PDB file of C-alpha atoms and ligand atoms in Angstrom:
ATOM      1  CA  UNK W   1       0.000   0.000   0.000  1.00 48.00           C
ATOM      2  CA  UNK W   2       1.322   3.569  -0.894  1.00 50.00           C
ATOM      3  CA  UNK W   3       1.498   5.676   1.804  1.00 62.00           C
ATOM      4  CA  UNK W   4       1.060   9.824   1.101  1.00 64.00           C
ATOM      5  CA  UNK W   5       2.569  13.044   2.408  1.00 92.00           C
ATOM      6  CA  UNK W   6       2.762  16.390   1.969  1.00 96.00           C
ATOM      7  CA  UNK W   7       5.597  19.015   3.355  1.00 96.00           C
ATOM      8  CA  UNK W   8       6.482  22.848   2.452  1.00 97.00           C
ATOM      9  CA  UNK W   9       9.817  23.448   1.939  1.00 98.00           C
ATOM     10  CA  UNK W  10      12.159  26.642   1.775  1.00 97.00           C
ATOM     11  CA  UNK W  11      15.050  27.097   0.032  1.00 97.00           C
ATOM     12  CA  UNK W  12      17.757  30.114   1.431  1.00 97.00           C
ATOM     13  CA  UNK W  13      20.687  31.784   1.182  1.00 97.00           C
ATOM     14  CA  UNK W  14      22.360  34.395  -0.808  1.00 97.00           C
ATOM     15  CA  UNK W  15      21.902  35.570  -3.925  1.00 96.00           C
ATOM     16  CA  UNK W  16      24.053  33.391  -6.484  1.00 97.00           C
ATOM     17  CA  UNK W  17      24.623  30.499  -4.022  1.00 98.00           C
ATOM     18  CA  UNK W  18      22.591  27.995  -6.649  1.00 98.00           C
ATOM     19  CA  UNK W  19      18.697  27.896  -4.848  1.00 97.00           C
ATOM     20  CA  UNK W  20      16.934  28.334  -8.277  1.00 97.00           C
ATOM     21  CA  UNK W  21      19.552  25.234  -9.478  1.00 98.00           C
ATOM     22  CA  UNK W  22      19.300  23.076  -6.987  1.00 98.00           C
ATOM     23  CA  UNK W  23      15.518  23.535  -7.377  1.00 98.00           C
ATOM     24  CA  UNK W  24      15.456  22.848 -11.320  1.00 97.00           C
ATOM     25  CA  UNK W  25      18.125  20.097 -11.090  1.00 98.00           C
ATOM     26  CA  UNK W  26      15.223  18.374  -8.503  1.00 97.00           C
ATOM     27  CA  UNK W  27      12.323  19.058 -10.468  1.00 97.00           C
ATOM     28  CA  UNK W  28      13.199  19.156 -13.928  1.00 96.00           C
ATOM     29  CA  UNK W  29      16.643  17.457 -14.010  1.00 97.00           C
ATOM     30  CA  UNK W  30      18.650  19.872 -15.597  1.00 96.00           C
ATOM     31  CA  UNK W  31      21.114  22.657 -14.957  1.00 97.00           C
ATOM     32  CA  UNK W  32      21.351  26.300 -16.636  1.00 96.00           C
ATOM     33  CA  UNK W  33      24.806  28.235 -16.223  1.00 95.00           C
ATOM     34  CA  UNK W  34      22.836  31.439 -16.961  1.00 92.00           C
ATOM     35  CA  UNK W  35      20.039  32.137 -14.898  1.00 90.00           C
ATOM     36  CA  UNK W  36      18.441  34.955 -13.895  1.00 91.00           C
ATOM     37  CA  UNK W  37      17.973  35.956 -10.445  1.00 92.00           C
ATOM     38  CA  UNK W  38      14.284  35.112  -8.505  1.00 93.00           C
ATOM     39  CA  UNK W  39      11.878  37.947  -7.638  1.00 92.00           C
ATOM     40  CA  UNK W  40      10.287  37.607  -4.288  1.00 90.00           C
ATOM     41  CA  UNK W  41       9.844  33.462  -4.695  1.00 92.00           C
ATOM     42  CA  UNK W  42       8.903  30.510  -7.274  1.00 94.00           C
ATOM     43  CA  UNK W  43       6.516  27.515  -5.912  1.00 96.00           C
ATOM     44  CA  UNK W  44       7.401  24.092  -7.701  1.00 97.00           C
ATOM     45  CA  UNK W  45       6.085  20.898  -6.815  1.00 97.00           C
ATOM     46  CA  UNK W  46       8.012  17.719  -6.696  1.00 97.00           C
ATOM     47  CA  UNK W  47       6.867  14.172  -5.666  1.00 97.00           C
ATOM     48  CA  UNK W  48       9.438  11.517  -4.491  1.00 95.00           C
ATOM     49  CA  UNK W  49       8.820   7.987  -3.557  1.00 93.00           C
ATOM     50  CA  UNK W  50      10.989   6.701  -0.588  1.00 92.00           C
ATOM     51  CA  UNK W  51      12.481   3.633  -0.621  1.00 88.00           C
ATOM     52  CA  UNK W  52      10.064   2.506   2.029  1.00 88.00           C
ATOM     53  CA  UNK W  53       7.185   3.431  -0.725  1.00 90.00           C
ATOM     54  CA  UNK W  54       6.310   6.549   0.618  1.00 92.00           C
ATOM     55  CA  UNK W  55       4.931   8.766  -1.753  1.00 94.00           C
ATOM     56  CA  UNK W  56       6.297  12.271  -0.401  1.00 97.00           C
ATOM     57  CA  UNK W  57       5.172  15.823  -1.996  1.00 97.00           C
ATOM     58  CA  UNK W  58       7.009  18.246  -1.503  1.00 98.00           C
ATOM     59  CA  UNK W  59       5.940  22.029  -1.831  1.00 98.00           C
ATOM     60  CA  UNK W  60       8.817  24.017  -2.827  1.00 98.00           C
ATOM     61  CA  UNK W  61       9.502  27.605  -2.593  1.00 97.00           C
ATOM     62  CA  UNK W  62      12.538  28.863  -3.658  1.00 96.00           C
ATOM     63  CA  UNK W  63      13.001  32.564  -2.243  1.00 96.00           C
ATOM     64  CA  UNK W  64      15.331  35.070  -3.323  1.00 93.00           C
ATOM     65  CA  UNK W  65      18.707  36.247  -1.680  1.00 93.00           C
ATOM     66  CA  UNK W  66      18.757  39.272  -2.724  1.00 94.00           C
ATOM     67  CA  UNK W  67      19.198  42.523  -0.565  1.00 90.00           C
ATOM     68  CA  UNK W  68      16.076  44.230  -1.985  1.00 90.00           C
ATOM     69  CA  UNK W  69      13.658  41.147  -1.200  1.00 89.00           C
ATOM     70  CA  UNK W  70      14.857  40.258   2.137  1.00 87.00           C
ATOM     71  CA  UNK W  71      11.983  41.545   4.065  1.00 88.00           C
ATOM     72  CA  UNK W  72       9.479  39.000   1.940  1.00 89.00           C
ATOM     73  CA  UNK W  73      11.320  35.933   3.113  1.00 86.00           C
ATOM     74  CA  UNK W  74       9.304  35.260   6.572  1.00 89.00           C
ATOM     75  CA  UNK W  75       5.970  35.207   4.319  1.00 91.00           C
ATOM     76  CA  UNK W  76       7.160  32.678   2.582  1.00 93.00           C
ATOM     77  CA  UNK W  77       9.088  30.855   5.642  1.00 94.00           C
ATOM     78  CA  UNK W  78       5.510  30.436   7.378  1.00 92.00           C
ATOM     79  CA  UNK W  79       3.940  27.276   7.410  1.00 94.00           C
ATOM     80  CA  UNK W  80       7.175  24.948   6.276  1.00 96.00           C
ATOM     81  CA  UNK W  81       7.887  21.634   7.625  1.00 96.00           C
ATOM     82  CA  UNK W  82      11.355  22.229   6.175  1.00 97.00           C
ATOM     83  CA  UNK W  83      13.893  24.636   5.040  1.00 97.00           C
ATOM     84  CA  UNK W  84      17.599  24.211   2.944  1.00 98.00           C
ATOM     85  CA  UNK W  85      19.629  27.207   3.881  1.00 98.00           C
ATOM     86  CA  UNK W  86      22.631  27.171   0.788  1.00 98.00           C
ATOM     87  CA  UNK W  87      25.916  28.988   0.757  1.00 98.00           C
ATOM     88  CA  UNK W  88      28.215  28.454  -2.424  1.00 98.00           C
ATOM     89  CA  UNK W  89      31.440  26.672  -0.912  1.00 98.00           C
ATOM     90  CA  UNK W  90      33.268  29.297  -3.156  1.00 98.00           C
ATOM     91  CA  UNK W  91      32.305  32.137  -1.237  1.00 98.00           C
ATOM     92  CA  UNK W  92      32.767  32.255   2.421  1.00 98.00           C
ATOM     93  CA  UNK W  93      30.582  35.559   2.380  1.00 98.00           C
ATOM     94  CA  UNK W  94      27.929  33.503   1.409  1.00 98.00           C
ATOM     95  CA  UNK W  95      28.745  30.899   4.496  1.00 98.00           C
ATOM     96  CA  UNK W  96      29.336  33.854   7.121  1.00 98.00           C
ATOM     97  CA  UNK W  97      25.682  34.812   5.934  1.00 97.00           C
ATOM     98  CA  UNK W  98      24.101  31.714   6.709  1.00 98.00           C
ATOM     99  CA  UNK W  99      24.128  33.030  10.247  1.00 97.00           C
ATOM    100  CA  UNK W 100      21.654  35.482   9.545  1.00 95.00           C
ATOM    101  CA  UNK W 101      19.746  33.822   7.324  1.00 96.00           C
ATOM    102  CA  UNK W 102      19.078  30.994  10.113  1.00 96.00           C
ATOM    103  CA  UNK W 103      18.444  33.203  12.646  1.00 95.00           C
ATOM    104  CA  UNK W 104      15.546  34.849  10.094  1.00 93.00           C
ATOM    105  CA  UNK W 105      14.397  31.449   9.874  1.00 94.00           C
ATOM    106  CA  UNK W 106      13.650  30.927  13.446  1.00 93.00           C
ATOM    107  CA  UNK W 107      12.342  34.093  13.893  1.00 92.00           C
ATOM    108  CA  UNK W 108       9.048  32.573  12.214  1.00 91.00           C
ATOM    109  CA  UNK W 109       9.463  29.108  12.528  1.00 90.00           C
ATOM    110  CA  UNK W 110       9.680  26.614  15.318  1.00 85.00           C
ATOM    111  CA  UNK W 111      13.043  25.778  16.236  1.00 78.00           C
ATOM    112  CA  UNK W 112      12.468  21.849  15.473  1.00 79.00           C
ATOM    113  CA  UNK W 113      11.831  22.224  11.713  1.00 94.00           C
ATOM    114  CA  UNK W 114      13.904  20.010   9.534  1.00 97.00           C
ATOM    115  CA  UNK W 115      16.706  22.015   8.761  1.00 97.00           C
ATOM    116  CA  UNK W 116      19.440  21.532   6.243  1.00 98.00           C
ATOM    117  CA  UNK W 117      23.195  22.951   5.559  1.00 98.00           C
ATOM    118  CA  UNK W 118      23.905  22.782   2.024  1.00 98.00           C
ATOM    119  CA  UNK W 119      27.301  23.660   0.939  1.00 98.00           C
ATOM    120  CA  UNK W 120      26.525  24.009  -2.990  1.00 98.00           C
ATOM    121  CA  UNK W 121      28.715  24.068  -6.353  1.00 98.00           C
ATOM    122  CA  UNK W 122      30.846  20.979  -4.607  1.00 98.00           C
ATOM    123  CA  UNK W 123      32.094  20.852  -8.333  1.00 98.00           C
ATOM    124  CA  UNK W 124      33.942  23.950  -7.992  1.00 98.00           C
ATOM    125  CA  UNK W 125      36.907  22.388  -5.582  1.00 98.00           C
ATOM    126  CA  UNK W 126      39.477  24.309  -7.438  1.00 98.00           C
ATOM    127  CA  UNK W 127      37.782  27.255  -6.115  1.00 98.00           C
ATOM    128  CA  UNK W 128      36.722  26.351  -2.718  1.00 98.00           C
ATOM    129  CA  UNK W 129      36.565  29.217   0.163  1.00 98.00           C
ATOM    130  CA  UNK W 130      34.282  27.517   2.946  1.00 98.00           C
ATOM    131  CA  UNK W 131      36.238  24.446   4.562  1.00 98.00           C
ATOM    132  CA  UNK W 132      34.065  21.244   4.692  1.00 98.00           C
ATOM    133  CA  UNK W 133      34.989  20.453   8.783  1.00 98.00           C
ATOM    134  CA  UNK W 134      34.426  24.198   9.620  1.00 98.00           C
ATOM    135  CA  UNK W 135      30.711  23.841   8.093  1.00 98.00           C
ATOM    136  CA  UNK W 136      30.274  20.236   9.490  1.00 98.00           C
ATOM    137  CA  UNK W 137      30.828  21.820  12.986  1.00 98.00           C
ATOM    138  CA  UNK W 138      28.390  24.268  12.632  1.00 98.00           C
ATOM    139  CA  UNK W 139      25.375  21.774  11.292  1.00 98.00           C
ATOM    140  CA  UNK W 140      26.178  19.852  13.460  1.00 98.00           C
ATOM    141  CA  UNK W 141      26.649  22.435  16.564  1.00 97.00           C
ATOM    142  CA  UNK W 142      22.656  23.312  15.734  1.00 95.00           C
ATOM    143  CA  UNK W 143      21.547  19.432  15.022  1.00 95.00           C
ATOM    144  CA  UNK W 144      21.361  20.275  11.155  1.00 97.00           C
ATOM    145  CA  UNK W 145      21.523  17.967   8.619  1.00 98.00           C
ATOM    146  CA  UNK W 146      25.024  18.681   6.550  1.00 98.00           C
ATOM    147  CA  UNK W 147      25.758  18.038   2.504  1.00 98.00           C
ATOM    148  CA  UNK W 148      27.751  19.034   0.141  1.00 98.00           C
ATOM    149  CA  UNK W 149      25.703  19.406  -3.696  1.00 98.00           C
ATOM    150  CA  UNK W 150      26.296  20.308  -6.993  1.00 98.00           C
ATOM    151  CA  UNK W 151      23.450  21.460  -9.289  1.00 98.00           C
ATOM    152  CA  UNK W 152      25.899  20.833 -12.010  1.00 98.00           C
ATOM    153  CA  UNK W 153      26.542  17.783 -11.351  1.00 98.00           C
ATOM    154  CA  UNK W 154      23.364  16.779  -9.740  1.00 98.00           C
ATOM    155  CA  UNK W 155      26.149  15.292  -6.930  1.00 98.00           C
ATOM    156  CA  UNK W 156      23.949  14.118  -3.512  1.00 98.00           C
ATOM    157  CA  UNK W 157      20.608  16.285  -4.521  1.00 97.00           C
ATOM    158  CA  UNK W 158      18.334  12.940  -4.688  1.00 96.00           C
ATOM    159  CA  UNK W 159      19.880  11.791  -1.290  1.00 96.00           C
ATOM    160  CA  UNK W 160      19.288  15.153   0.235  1.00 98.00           C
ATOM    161  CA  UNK W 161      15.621  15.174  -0.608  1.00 97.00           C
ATOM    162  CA  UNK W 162      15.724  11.705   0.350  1.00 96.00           C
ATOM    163  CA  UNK W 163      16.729  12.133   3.584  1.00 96.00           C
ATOM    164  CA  UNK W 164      14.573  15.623   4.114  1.00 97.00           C
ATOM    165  CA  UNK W 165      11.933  13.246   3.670  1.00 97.00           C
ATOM    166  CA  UNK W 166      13.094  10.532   5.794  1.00 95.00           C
ATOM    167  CA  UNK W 167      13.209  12.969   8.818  1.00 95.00           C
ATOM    168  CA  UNK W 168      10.340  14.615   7.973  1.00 96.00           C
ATOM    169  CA  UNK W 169       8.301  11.094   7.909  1.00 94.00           C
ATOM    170  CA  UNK W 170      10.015  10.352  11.590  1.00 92.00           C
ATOM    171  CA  UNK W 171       9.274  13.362  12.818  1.00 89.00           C
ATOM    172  CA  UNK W 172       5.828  13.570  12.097  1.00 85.00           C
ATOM    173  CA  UNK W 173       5.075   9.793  12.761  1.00 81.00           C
ATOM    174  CA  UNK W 174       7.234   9.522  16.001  1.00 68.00           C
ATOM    175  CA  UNK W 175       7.912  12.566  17.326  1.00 63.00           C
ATOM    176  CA  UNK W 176      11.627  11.109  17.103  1.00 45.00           C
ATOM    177  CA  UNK W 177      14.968  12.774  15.985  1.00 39.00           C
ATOM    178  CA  UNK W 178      16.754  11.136  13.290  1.00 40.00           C
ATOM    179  CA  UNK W 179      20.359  10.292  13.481  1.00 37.00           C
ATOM    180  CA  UNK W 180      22.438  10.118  10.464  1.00 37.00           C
ATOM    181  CA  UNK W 181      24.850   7.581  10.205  1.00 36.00           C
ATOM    182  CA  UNK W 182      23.315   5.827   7.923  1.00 34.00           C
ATOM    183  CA  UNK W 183      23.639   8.722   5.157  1.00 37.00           C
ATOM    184  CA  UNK W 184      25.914   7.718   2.724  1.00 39.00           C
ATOM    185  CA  UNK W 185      26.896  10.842   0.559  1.00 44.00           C
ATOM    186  CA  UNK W 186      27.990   9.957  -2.906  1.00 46.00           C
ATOM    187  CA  UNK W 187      31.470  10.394  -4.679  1.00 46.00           C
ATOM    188  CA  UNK W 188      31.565  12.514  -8.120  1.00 49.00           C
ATOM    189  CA  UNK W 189      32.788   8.924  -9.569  1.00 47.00           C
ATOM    190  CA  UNK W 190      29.138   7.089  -8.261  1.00 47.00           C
ATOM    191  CA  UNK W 191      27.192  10.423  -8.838  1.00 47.00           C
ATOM    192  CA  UNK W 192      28.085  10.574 -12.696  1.00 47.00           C
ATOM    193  CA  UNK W 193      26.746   6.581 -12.679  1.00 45.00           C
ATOM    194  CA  UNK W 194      23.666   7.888 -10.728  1.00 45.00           C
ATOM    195  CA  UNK W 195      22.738  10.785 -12.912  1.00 45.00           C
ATOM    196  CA  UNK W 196      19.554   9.914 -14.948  1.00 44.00           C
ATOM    197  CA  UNK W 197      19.745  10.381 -18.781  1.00 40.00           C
ATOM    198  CA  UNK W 198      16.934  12.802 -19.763  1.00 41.00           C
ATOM    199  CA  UNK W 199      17.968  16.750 -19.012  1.00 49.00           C
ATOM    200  CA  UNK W 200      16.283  19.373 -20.499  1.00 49.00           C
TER     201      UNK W 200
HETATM  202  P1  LIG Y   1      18.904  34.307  -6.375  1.00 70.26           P
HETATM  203  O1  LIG Y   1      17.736  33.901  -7.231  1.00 70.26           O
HETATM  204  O2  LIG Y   1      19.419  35.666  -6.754  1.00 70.26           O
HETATM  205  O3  LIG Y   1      18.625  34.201  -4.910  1.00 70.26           O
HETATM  206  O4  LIG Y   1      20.142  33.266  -6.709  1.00 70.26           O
HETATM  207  P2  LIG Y   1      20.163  31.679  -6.566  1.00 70.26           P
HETATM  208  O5  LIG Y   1      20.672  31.299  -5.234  1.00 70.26           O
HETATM  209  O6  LIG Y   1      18.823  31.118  -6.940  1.00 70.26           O
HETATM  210  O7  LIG Y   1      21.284  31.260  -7.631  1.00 70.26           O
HETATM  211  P3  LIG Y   1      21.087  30.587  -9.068  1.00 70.26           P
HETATM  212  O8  LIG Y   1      20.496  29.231  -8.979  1.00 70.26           O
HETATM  213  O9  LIG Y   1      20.367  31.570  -9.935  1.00 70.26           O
HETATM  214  O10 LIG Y   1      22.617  30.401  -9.552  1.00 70.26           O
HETATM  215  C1  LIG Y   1      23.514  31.481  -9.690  1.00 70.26           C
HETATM  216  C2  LIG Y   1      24.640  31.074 -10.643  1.00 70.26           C
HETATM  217  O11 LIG Y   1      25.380  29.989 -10.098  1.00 70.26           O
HETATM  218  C3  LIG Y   1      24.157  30.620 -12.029  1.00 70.26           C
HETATM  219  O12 LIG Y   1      25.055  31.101 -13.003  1.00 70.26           O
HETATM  220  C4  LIG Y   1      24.231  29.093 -11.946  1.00 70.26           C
HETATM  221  O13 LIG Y   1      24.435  28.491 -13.208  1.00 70.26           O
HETATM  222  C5  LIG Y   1      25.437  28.912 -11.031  1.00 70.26           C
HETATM  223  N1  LIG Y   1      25.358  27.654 -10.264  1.00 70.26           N
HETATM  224  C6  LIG Y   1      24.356  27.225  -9.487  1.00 70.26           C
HETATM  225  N2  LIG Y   1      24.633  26.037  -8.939  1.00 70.26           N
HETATM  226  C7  LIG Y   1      25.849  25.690  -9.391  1.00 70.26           C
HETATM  227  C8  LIG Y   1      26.691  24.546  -9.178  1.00 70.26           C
HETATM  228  O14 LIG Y   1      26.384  23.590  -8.446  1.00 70.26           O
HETATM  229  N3  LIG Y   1      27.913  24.558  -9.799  1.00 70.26           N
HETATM  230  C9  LIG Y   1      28.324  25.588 -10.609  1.00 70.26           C
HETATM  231  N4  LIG Y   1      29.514  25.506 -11.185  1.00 70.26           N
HETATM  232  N5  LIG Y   1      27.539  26.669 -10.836  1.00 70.26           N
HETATM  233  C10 LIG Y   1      26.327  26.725 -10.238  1.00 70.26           C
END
């Protein structure tokens, strides 16, 4: 029997850190190097089936980082089961602002929403700024759930959702926290092998 379930979920961060990416790579599979940046928010819906045949829906909004919209964000924060807060592990700008942008969070939301670190454009190691330990420590110092992604690559995006959902499922069914040792993130060598073929 298929079981059914519905979360919000709010992606945030900085302008340029790769929200509206991450958000087409999950929805429609594919990955634009020129995009242009979101006005106040986008709503996308994406269904997953976990591997315990839970059909999960997810209700995405994808809000904007810039400056000039900043004040919009809690209207769309309201209400979510979950939130991704990004930062580009190229700029450590975009890190030292995830600070703020989790303490906007919680100014709306309950503390115990499933909440995720993202450290995004994980193909860009030439380039990185944010050290991976330094941003472990910190998900982990506020019980957050901690990845690396690329929306290039598509590198750990179905396993975060995965495991959003996973959480969110526990959560809701036994009030209990998750732990995450069994999270296995995925090498650029078994992500290219895990990549599906169509891409717009
Ligand atoms: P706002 O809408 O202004 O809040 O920005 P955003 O966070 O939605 O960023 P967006 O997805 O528009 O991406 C900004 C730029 O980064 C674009 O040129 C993307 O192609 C690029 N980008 C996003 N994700 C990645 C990634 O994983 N790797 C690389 N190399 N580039 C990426």
């Amino acid at each position: 029997m298929t079981d059914c379930q519905t979360f919000k979920l709010v992606f945030i961060g900085d302008s340029g850190v790769g929200k509206t990416s991450l958000v087409e790579r999950t929805v429609r599979n594919c990955f634009n190097e020129n995009t242009d940046y979101t006005i106040g928010a986008a709503f996308h819906k994406y269904i997953l089936k976990t591997d315990d045949n839970i059909s999960v829906t997810f209700n995405i909004w994808d809000t904007a980082g810039q400056e000039r919209y900043r004040s919009l964000g809690p209207i769309y924060y309201r209400g979510a089961n979950a939130a991704i807060l990004v930062y580009d592990i190229t700029s450590n700008d975009s890190f030292d602002n995830i600070a703020f942008w989790f303490r906007n969070l919680k100014s709306v939301l309950p503390s115990d929403i499933v909440t995720a670190l993202v450290g995004n454009k994980s193909d860009l190691e030439h380039r990185r700024d944010v050290d991976y330990k330094e941003a472990k420590r910190f998900a982990n110092k506020y019980g957050l759930i901690f990845m690396e992604t690329s929306a290039k690559t598509a590198l750990n995006i179905d396993i975060l959702l995965k495991t959003l959902a996973k959480e969110l499922i526990k959560r809701k069914n036994n009030n209990v926290c998750v732990n995450d040792k069994d999270i296995q993130l995925l090498t650029s060598k078994q992500n290219k092998l895990n990549i599906r073929k169509k891409c717009c």
